[in-house]
Amino acid sequence: MEQSTSQILLILAFTLMSAFFSASETAFTTLNKVRIKSLANNGNIRAAATLRLAENYDSLLSTILVGNNIVNIAGASIATIVFTNWYGGAGITVSTIAMTVMVLIFGEISPKFLAKESPESFAMAATPVLSFFVMLFTPLNYLSSAWKNLLRHIFKRRDEMKVTQEELMTFVDEAQSDGGIDERNGELIRSAIEFNDLDANDILTPRVNIVAVDSKMTMEQITKLFLQTNYSRLPVYEGSIDNIVGMIHEKDYFRALHKGDTAIAPIVKKVSYVGTGMKISDLLRLLQQVKTHMAVVVDEFGGTQGIVTMEDILEELVGDIWDEHDEVIDYFKKCDDLSYEVNCAVSLDDLFEFLGLKKSDDEFDSVTVSGWVMERLGRIPAAGDSFEFEHIKFTVTKAAARRATMLSIQLPAPIQEASE
């Protein structure tokens, strides 16, 4: 009887060990490495030890699998002896059924469910015991590693598993939905991820909207231009806007005006010249290197396509930056429940986002709504021109300088209203 009691206690002990190894496997598989690393960097010794185990996951997994199989086989063997003594030949069948149920419920399913609820806490709690077993099973882990390398050599991976931009976006969405980050920080992270996708052509102020100073202008004319526009910097050109030679800063100009200077040549600062396809992340580094706030974007023929400022680039990361002199433009004005007025200077991406439409990057060549309208019409737009897109009617209400400036949008009536 005493022997049977000790054997049953051994079976229970092996089942507990099986539960420990199963829970450890789940905990280290699902834990948040970033959270553990943050705790370790803050001086948590246990977290640092857990991080070392997690980073050497192959050895840890080998230890868990070996340990789990040893205790399960040992428990099943002892159970067979016990039940055979009790039930004779039928004991093998009884032992198989009893141990299968016990291992599944108490050695696998339940501990894994519990570990998944708080993987970081369980992993840190289990670290000392797992570290001991990793050291104990070092020879077996070495053989396991050699076998793994052999399999890797035989079954070579054809492609490297890399985290894609879409997966990063999904991580941010999940962190935001779980409450790990708020909406504002989520938008900032998304902007940073998408930052390198944008070219200078995507954010430039187009040529037709550039306010610039002719080098032959009088000081009075330049003063009037600064006061009318409220810009802090103005590009300077000679002869044509295609020949921008630099820029002047409002502060430098009015200081020179106060001193009685009659020419702006001494205060003209250099600007950088870039192509339309330059990534704005590279452009930001360039502006930082040359210590300037403005770049001229030139087309393939060397003409001026537009200008990009440091503020334009930063706004792609943090959103619109307003100062006390900026004019707030309402690009979308609601007329009624089904109609809106749109300023055609708004980006095409913003329009599609406002209307809830999907847009692929290679579907349209235009960046602004004005260019898109011309692309859809196939000619220079005039007031009254209209077209339909995705069952939405677009009508040009204002046009100037061979481009659309204002657009009217008429949304389709809801299905239930249309049937009535």
CSV table of C-alpha atoms in Angstrom, one decimal:
chain,number,residue,atom,x,y,z
A,1,MET,CA,0.0,0.0,0.0
A,2,GLU,CA,2.8,2.4,0.9
A,3,GLN,CA,4.5,1.6,-2.4
A,4,SER,CA,1.3,2.5,-4.3
A,5,THR,CA,1.0,5.7,-2.4
A,6,SER,CA,4.5,6.8,-3.2
A,7,GLN,CA,4.0,5.8,-6.9
A,8,ILE,CA,0.8,7.9,-7.0
A,9,LEU,CA,2.6,10.9,-5.5
A,10,LEU,CA,5.3,10.5,-8.1
A,11,ILE,CA,2.6,10.5,-10.9
A,12,LEU,CA,1.2,13.7,-9.4
A,13,ALA,CA,4.7,15.2,-9.2
A,14,PHE,CA,5.4,14.4,-12.8
A,15,THR,CA,2.1,15.8,-13.9
A,16,LEU,CA,2.9,19.1,-12.1
A,17,MET,CA,6.3,19.1,-13.8
A,18,SER,CA,4.5,18.5,-17.2
A,19,ALA,CA,2.2,21.5,-16.4
A,20,PHE,CA,5.3,23.6,-15.5
A,21,PHE,CA,7.1,22.8,-18.8
A,22,SER,CA,3.9,23.3,-20.9
A,23,ALA,CA,3.1,26.7,-19.2
A,24,SER,CA,6.7,27.8,-19.7
A,25,GLU,CA,6.6,27.0,-23.4
A,26,THR,CA,3.5,29.1,-23.8
A,27,ALA,CA,4.8,31.9,-21.7
A,28,PHE,CA,8.1,32.3,-23.6
A,29,THR,CA,6.3,32.0,-26.9
A,30,THR,CA,3.8,34.7,-26.2
A,31,LEU,CA,5.6,37.1,-23.9
A,32,ASN,CA,6.3,40.7,-25.0
A,33,LYS,CA,10.1,40.9,-25.5
A,34,VAL,CA,10.0,44.7,-25.6
A,35,ARG,CA,8.3,44.8,-22.2
A,36,ILE,CA,10.8,42.4,-20.7
A,37,LYS,CA,13.7,44.4,-22.2
A,38,SER,CA,12.3,47.6,-20.7
A,39,LEU,CA,12.1,46.0,-17.3
A,40,ALA,CA,15.7,44.7,-17.7
A,41,ASN,CA,16.9,48.2,-18.7
A,42,ASN,CA,15.3,49.6,-15.6
A,43,GLY,CA,17.4,47.3,-13.4
A,44,ASN,CA,15.1,44.3,-12.9
A,45,ILE,CA,17.5,41.4,-12.5
A,46,ARG,CA,14.9,38.7,-12.9
A,47,ALA,CA,13.7,40.3,-16.2
A,48,ALA,CA,17.3,40.4,-17.4
A,49,ALA,CA,17.7,36.7,-16.8
A,50,THR,CA,14.4,36.0,-18.5
A,51,LEU,CA,15.5,38.1,-21.5
A,52,ARG,CA,18.7,36.0,-21.8
A,53,LEU,CA,16.6,32.8,-21.9
A,54,ALA,CA,14.2,34.3,-24.4
A,55,GLU,CA,17.0,35.4,-26.7
A,56,ASN,CA,18.5,31.9,-26.6
A,57,TYR,CA,15.1,30.4,-27.4
A,58,ASP,CA,16.4,27.3,-29.3
A,59,SER,CA,18.2,26.0,-26.3
A,60,LEU,CA,15.3,26.9,-24.0
A,61,LEU,CA,12.8,25.1,-26.3
A,62,SER,CA,15.0,22.1,-26.5
A,63,THR,CA,15.1,22.0,-22.7
A,64,ILE,CA,11.4,22.3,-22.3
A,65,LEU,CA,10.6,19.6,-24.8
A,66,VAL,CA,13.1,17.2,-23.4
A,67,GLY,CA,11.9,17.8,-19.8
A,68,ASN,CA,8.3,17.6,-20.8
A,69,ASN,CA,8.7,14.3,-22.6
A,70,ILE,CA,10.8,12.8,-19.8
A,71,VAL,CA,8.2,13.6,-17.1
A,72,ASN,CA,5.3,12.5,-19.3
A,73,ILE,CA,6.9,9.1,-20.2
A,74,ALA,CA,8.0,8.6,-16.6
A,75,GLY,CA,4.5,9.4,-15.3
A,76,ALA,CA,2.9,7.1,-17.8
A,77,SER,CA,5.3,4.2,-17.0
A,78,ILE,CA,4.7,4.4,-13.3
A,79,ALA,CA,0.9,4.7,-13.9
A,80,THR,CA,1.0,1.5,-16.0
A,81,ILE,CA,2.7,-0.3,-13.1
A,82,VAL,CA,0.2,1.0,-10.6
A,83,PHE,CA,-2.9,0.1,-12.6
A,84,THR,CA,-1.5,-3.3,-13.6
A,85,ASN,CA,-1.1,-4.2,-10.0
A,86,TRP,CA,-4.7,-3.0,-9.3
A,87,TYR,CA,-6.5,-4.4,-12.4
A,88,GLY,CA,-4.2,-7.0,-13.9
A,89,GLY,CA,-4.3,-7.2,-17.7
A,90,ALA,CA,-6.9,-4.4,-17.9
A,91,GLY,CA,-4.6,-2.0,-16.1
A,92,ILE,CA,-2.7,-1.0,-19.3
A,93,THR,CA,-6.0,0.2,-20.9
A,94,VAL,CA,-7.1,2.0,-17.7
A,95,SER,CA,-3.6,3.6,-17.3
A,96,THR,CA,-3.6,4.8,-20.9
A,97,ILE,CA,-7.1,6.4,-20.5
A,98,ALA,CA,-6.4,7.9,-17.1
A,99,MET,CA,-3.0,9.4,-18.0
A,100,THR,CA,-4.2,10.8,-21.3
A,101,VAL,CA,-7.0,12.6,-19.6
A,102,MET,CA,-4.8,13.8,-16.8
A,103,VAL,CA,-1.9,15.0,-19.0
A,104,LEU,CA,-4.2,16.8,-21.4
A,105,ILE,CA,-6.3,18.6,-18.8
A,106,PHE,CA,-3.7,19.2,-16.0
A,107,GLY,CA,-0.4,18.9,-17.9
A,108,GLU,CA,-1.2,20.7,-21.2
A,109,ILE,CA,-4.5,22.6,-21.7
A,110,SER,CA,-5.0,24.2,-18.2
A,111,PRO,CA,-1.4,25.4,-17.6
A,112,LYS,CA,-1.2,26.8,-21.2
A,113,PHE,CA,-4.4,28.8,-20.8
A,114,LEU,CA,-3.2,30.2,-17.4
A,115,ALA,CA,0.3,31.1,-18.8
A,116,LYS,CA,-1.2,32.9,-21.8
A,117,GLU,CA,-3.1,35.2,-19.5
A,118,SER,CA,0.1,36.7,-18.0
A,119,PRO,CA,3.1,35.4,-19.9
A,120,GLU,CA,5.7,37.9,-18.7
A,121,SER,CA,4.9,37.3,-15.0
A,122,PHE,CA,5.0,33.5,-15.4
A,123,ALA,CA,8.2,33.6,-17.5
A,124,MET,CA,10.0,35.6,-14.9
A,125,ALA,CA,8.7,33.4,-12.1
A,126,ALA,CA,9.9,30.2,-14.0
A,127,THR,CA,13.3,31.6,-15.0
A,128,PRO,CA,15.4,30.2,-12.1
A,129,VAL,CA,14.0,26.7,-12.5
A,130,LEU,CA,14.3,26.8,-16.3
A,131,SER,CA,17.9,28.1,-16.0
A,132,PHE,CA,18.8,25.1,-13.9
A,133,PHE,CA,17.3,22.7,-16.4
A,134,VAL,CA,19.0,24.4,-19.3
A,135,MET,CA,22.3,23.9,-17.6
A,136,LEU,CA,21.4,20.3,-16.6
A,137,PHE,CA,20.4,19.4,-20.2
A,138,THR,CA,23.4,21.1,-21.8
A,139,PRO,CA,24.7,17.9,-23.5
A,140,LEU,CA,21.2,17.2,-24.9
A,141,ASN,CA,20.8,20.8,-26.0
A,142,TYR,CA,24.1,20.5,-27.9
A,143,LEU,CA,23.0,17.4,-29.7
A,144,SER,CA,19.6,19.1,-30.4
A,145,SER,CA,21.4,22.2,-31.9
A,146,ALA,CA,23.6,20.0,-34.1
A,147,TRP,CA,20.5,18.2,-35.4
A,148,LYS,CA,18.8,21.5,-36.0
A,149,ASN,CA,21.7,22.8,-38.0
A,150,LEU,CA,21.7,19.6,-40.1
A,151,LEU,CA,18.0,20.0,-40.8
A,152,ARG,CA,18.6,23.6,-41.7
A,153,HIS,CA,21.3,22.6,-44.1
A,154,ILE,CA,19.1,19.9,-45.8
A,155,PHE,CA,16.0,22.1,-45.9
A,156,LYS,CA,17.4,25.5,-46.8
A,157,ARG,CA,15.0,28.4,-46.4
A,158,ARG,CA,14.3,30.1,-49.7
A,159,ASP,CA,13.3,33.4,-48.3
A,160,GLU,CA,14.0,35.4,-45.1
A,161,MET,CA,11.1,36.2,-42.9
A,162,LYS,CA,11.1,39.9,-42.5
A,163,VAL,CA,8.6,42.2,-40.8
A,164,THR,CA,6.7,44.1,-43.5
A,165,GLN,CA,5.3,47.6,-43.3
A,166,GLU,CA,1.8,46.2,-43.2
A,167,GLU,CA,2.7,44.0,-40.3
A,168,LEU,CA,4.1,46.9,-38.4
A,169,MET,CA,0.9,48.8,-39.0
A,170,THR,CA,-1.0,45.8,-37.6
A,171,PHE,CA,1.2,45.8,-34.5
A,172,VAL,CA,0.4,49.5,-34.0
A,173,ASP,CA,-3.3,48.9,-34.4
A,174,GLU,CA,-3.2,46.1,-31.9
A,175,ALA,CA,-1.2,48.1,-29.4
A,176,GLN,CA,-3.7,50.9,-29.7
A,177,SER,CA,-6.7,48.7,-29.4
A,178,ASP,CA,-5.2,47.0,-26.3
A,179,GLY,CA,-4.6,50.4,-24.7
A,180,GLY,CA,-0.8,50.2,-24.9
A,181,ILE,CA,-0.6,53.5,-26.8
A,182,ASP,CA,-3.2,56.3,-27.3
A,183,GLU,CA,-4.6,57.4,-30.6
A,184,ARG,CA,-2.3,60.4,-30.9
A,185,ASN,CA,0.8,58.3,-30.4
A,186,GLY,CA,-0.6,55.7,-32.8
A,187,GLU,CA,-1.0,58.3,-35.6
A,188,LEU,CA,2.6,59.5,-34.9
A,189,ILE,CA,4.0,56.0,-35.2
A,190,ARG,CA,2.0,55.4,-38.4
A,191,SER,CA,3.3,58.6,-39.9
A,192,ALA,CA,6.9,57.6,-39.0
A,193,ILE,CA,6.4,54.2,-40.7
A,194,GLU,CA,5.0,55.8,-43.9
A,195,PHE,CA,7.5,58.7,-43.8
A,196,ASN,CA,9.9,57.1,-46.2
A,197,ASP,CA,7.2,56.2,-48.7
A,198,LEU,CA,6.7,59.9,-49.7
A,199,ASP,CA,8.6,61.8,-52.4
A,200,ALA,CA,9.3,65.5,-52.6
A,201,ASN,CA,6.7,65.6,-55.4
A,202,ASP,CA,4.0,64.4,-52.8
A,203,ILE,CA,4.4,67.4,-50.5
A,204,LEU,CA,5.7,70.3,-52.6
A,205,THR,CA,4.0,73.6,-53.0
A,206,PRO,CA,3.4,73.6,-56.8
A,207,ARG,CA,4.9,76.2,-59.1
A,208,VAL,CA,1.6,78.0,-59.7
A,209,ASN,CA,1.2,78.6,-55.9
A,210,ILE,CA,4.7,79.9,-55.3
A,211,VAL,CA,5.0,83.4,-54.0
A,212,ALA,CA,8.5,84.6,-54.9
A,213,VAL,CA,10.6,87.7,-55.1
A,214,ASP,CA,12.0,89.0,-58.4
A,215,SER,CA,15.6,90.1,-57.8
A,216,LYS,CA,14.7,93.4,-59.6
A,217,MET,CA,11.9,94.3,-57.2
A,218,THR,CA,12.2,97.4,-55.2
A,219,MET,CA,12.4,97.3,-51.4
A,220,GLU,CA,8.9,98.7,-51.2
A,221,GLN,CA,7.5,96.0,-53.4
A,222,ILE,CA,9.2,93.3,-51.3
A,223,THR,CA,8.0,94.8,-48.1
A,224,LYS,CA,4.4,94.8,-49.5
A,225,LEU,CA,4.9,91.1,-50.5
A,226,PHE,CA,6.0,90.1,-47.0
A,227,LEU,CA,3.1,92.0,-45.4
A,228,GLN,CA,0.5,90.5,-47.7
A,229,THR,CA,1.6,86.9,-47.5
A,230,ASN,CA,2.9,86.7,-43.8
A,231,TYR,CA,5.5,84.2,-45.0
A,232,SER,CA,8.8,84.1,-43.0
A,233,ARG,CA,10.8,83.1,-46.1
A,234,LEU,CA,10.4,83.9,-49.8
A,235,PRO,CA,12.3,82.4,-52.7
A,236,VAL,CA,14.2,84.8,-55.0
A,237,TYR,CA,14.4,84.3,-58.7
A,238,GLU,CA,16.2,86.1,-61.6
A,239,GLY,CA,14.2,86.6,-64.8
A,240,SER,CA,11.9,83.6,-64.4
A,241,ILE,CA,10.5,81.4,-61.6
A,242,ASP,CA,12.5,78.6,-63.3
A,243,ASN,CA,15.7,80.3,-62.1
A,244,ILE,CA,15.4,80.5,-58.4
A,245,VAL,CA,18.7,81.7,-57.0
A,246,GLY,CA,18.1,81.6,-53.3
A,247,MET,CA,15.7,82.9,-50.6
A,248,ILE,CA,15.4,85.7,-48.1
A,249,HIS,CA,14.3,85.5,-44.5
A,250,GLU,CA,11.8,88.1,-43.2
A,251,LYS,CA,14.0,88.8,-40.2
A,252,ASP,CA,17.1,89.5,-42.4
A,253,TYR,CA,15.1,91.6,-44.8
A,254,PHE,CA,13.6,94.0,-42.3
A,255,ARG,CA,16.9,94.3,-40.5
A,256,ALA,CA,18.5,95.3,-43.8
A,257,LEU,CA,15.6,97.7,-44.5
A,258,HIS,CA,16.0,99.3,-41.1
A,259,LYS,CA,19.7,99.8,-41.8
A,260,GLY,CA,18.8,101.6,-45.1
A,261,ASP,CA,20.0,99.0,-47.5
A,262,THR,CA,18.5,99.3,-51.0
A,263,ALA,CA,19.4,95.8,-52.4
A,264,ILE,CA,18.7,92.3,-51.2
A,265,ALA,CA,21.7,90.6,-52.8
A,266,PRO,CA,23.7,90.5,-49.5
A,267,ILE,CA,20.9,88.7,-47.6
A,268,VAL,CA,20.0,86.1,-50.2
A,269,LYS,CA,20.6,82.7,-48.7
A,270,LYS,CA,21.4,79.5,-50.8
A,271,VAL,CA,18.7,76.9,-51.3
A,272,SER,CA,19.1,73.2,-52.3
A,273,TYR,CA,17.9,71.8,-55.6
A,274,VAL,CA,16.4,68.3,-55.6
A,275,GLY,CA,14.5,66.0,-58.0
A,276,THR,CA,10.8,65.2,-57.7
A,277,GLY,CA,11.6,61.6,-56.8
A,278,MET,CA,13.8,62.3,-53.8
A,279,LYS,CA,12.5,60.7,-50.6
A,280,ILE,CA,11.5,63.2,-48.0
A,281,SER,CA,13.5,61.3,-45.3
A,282,ASP,CA,16.6,62.0,-47.5
A,283,LEU,CA,15.5,65.5,-48.1
A,284,LEU,CA,15.2,66.2,-44.4
A,285,ARG,CA,18.8,65.0,-43.8
A,286,LEU,CA,20.0,67.1,-46.7
A,287,LEU,CA,18.3,70.3,-45.3
A,288,GLN,CA,19.9,69.5,-41.9
A,289,GLN,CA,23.3,69.1,-43.4
A,290,VAL,CA,23.2,72.3,-45.5
A,291,LYS,CA,21.4,74.2,-42.6
A,292,THR,CA,18.6,75.6,-44.7
A,293,HIS,CA,14.8,75.4,-44.5
A,294,MET,CA,13.9,75.4,-48.2
A,295,ALA,CA,14.6,73.2,-51.2
A,296,VAL,CA,13.6,73.8,-54.9
A,297,VAL,CA,12.1,70.8,-56.6
A,298,VAL,CA,13.1,70.7,-60.3
A,299,ASP,CA,11.5,68.7,-63.1
A,300,GLU,CA,13.3,66.6,-65.7
A,301,PHE,CA,13.9,69.6,-67.8
A,302,GLY,CA,15.5,71.7,-65.0
A,303,GLY,CA,12.4,73.9,-64.6
A,304,THR,CA,10.9,74.7,-61.2
A,305,GLN,CA,8.3,72.1,-60.2
A,306,GLY,CA,7.7,73.6,-56.8
A,307,ILE,CA,9.3,74.2,-53.4
A,308,VAL,CA,9.5,72.2,-50.2
A,309,THR,CA,10.2,73.6,-46.7
A,310,MET,CA,11.4,72.0,-43.5
A,311,GLU,CA,7.9,72.6,-42.1
A,312,ASP,CA,6.3,70.7,-45.0
A,313,ILE,CA,8.4,67.7,-44.1
A,314,LEU,CA,7.8,67.8,-40.4
A,315,GLU,CA,4.1,68.2,-40.9
A,316,GLU,CA,4.1,64.7,-42.5
A,317,LEU,CA,5.3,63.4,-39.2
A,318,VAL,CA,3.4,65.4,-36.6
A,319,GLY,CA,0.5,66.8,-38.5
A,320,ASP,CA,-0.3,70.5,-39.4
A,321,ILE,CA,1.9,73.0,-37.6
A,322,TRP,CA,0.1,76.4,-37.2
A,323,ASP,CA,1.5,79.7,-36.1
A,324,GLU,CA,-0.2,82.9,-35.3
A,325,HIS,CA,0.1,84.1,-38.9
A,326,ASP,CA,-1.1,81.0,-40.7
A,327,GLU,CA,-4.4,81.1,-42.5
A,328,VAL,CA,-6.6,78.2,-41.5
A,329,ILE,CA,-8.0,76.7,-44.7
A,330,ASP,CA,-11.2,74.6,-44.5
A,331,TYR,CA,-10.6,72.2,-47.4
A,332,PHE,CA,-13.9,70.4,-46.9
A,333,LYS,CA,-17.1,72.4,-46.4
A,334,LYS,CA,-20.4,70.6,-45.8
A,335,CYS,CA,-23.4,72.0,-47.7
A,336,ASP,CA,-25.9,69.4,-46.6
A,337,ASP,CA,-26.0,65.7,-45.7
A,338,LEU,CA,-25.1,64.6,-49.3
A,339,SER,CA,-23.1,67.4,-50.7
A,340,TYR,CA,-19.8,69.1,-50.0
A,341,GLU,CA,-17.5,71.8,-51.4
A,342,VAL,CA,-13.8,70.9,-51.7
A,343,ASN,CA,-10.8,73.1,-52.2
A,344,CYS,CA,-8.9,71.5,-55.1
A,345,ALA,CA,-5.5,72.3,-53.4
A,346,VAL,CA,-6.1,69.4,-51.0
A,347,SER,CA,-4.2,66.2,-51.5
A,348,LEU,CA,-5.9,63.4,-53.4
A,349,ASP,CA,-5.1,61.0,-50.5
A,350,ASP,CA,-7.0,63.3,-48.1
A,351,LEU,CA,-10.0,63.5,-50.4
A,352,PHE,CA,-10.2,59.7,-50.7
A,353,GLU,CA,-9.8,59.3,-47.0
A,354,PHE,CA,-12.6,61.9,-46.4
A,355,LEU,CA,-14.9,60.0,-48.7
A,356,GLY,CA,-14.0,56.6,-47.4
A,357,LEU,CA,-12.7,55.4,-50.8
A,358,LYS,CA,-9.7,53.1,-51.4
A,359,LYS,CA,-6.8,54.3,-53.4
A,360,SER,CA,-3.8,52.3,-54.6
A,361,ASP,CA,-0.5,54.2,-55.0
A,362,ASP,CA,-0.2,53.4,-58.7
A,363,GLU,CA,-3.8,54.0,-59.6
A,364,PHE,CA,-3.4,57.8,-60.3
A,365,ASP,CA,-0.5,60.0,-61.4
A,366,SER,CA,-1.9,63.1,-59.7
A,367,VAL,CA,-1.1,64.2,-56.1
A,368,THR,CA,-3.7,67.0,-55.7
A,369,VAL,CA,-7.4,67.0,-56.4
A,370,SER,CA,-6.8,69.7,-59.0
A,371,GLY,CA,-4.5,67.3,-61.0
A,372,TRP,CA,-6.9,64.4,-60.5
A,373,VAL,CA,-9.8,66.4,-61.9
A,374,MET,CA,-7.7,67.2,-65.0
A,375,GLU,CA,-6.7,63.6,-65.3
A,376,ARG,CA,-10.4,62.4,-65.1
A,377,LEU,CA,-11.6,65.0,-67.6
A,378,GLY,CA,-8.7,64.5,-70.0
A,379,ARG,CA,-8.4,68.3,-70.6
A,380,ILE,CA,-8.1,71.6,-68.8
A,381,PRO,CA,-11.1,71.9,-66.5
A,382,ALA,CA,-13.6,74.7,-66.7
A,383,ALA,CA,-16.4,75.7,-64.4
A,384,GLY,CA,-19.4,73.4,-64.9
A,385,ASP,CA,-17.5,70.4,-66.0
A,386,SER,CA,-18.5,67.2,-64.1
A,387,PHE,CA,-17.8,63.5,-64.0
A,388,GLU,CA,-18.8,60.5,-61.9
A,389,PHE,CA,-16.4,58.3,-59.8
A,390,GLU,CA,-17.5,55.4,-57.6
A,391,HIS,CA,-21.2,56.6,-58.0
A,392,ILE,CA,-20.2,60.0,-56.6
A,393,LYS,CA,-20.8,63.1,-58.8
A,394,PHE,CA,-17.9,65.7,-59.0
A,395,THR,CA,-18.6,69.1,-60.5
A,396,VAL,CA,-16.1,71.9,-61.0
A,397,THR,CA,-17.5,75.1,-59.5
A,398,LYS,CA,-14.5,77.4,-59.9
A,399,ALA,CA,-11.5,77.3,-62.2
A,400,ALA,CA,-8.6,79.7,-62.6
A,401,ALA,CA,-5.1,79.6,-64.2
A,402,ARG,CA,-6.0,76.6,-66.3
A,403,ARG,CA,-6.9,74.4,-63.3
A,404,ALA,CA,-9.8,73.6,-61.0
A,405,THR,CA,-9.9,75.5,-57.7
A,406,MET,CA,-13.2,74.4,-56.2
A,407,LEU,CA,-15.1,71.2,-56.6
A,408,SER,CA,-18.7,70.3,-55.6
A,409,ILE,CA,-19.3,66.7,-54.5
A,410,GLN,CA,-22.7,65.1,-54.6
A,411,LEU,CA,-23.0,61.8,-52.7
A,412,PRO,CA,-25.4,59.1,-53.8
A,413,ALA,CA,-28.7,58.9,-51.9
A,414,PRO,CA,-29.0,56.0,-49.4
A,415,ILE,CA,-30.6,52.9,-50.9
A,416,GLN,CA,-33.7,53.1,-48.6
A,417,GLU,CA,-34.3,56.7,-49.6
A,418,ALA,CA,-33.9,56.0,-53.3
A,419,SER,CA,-36.4,53.2,-53.1
A,420,GLU,CA,-39.0,55.4,-51.4
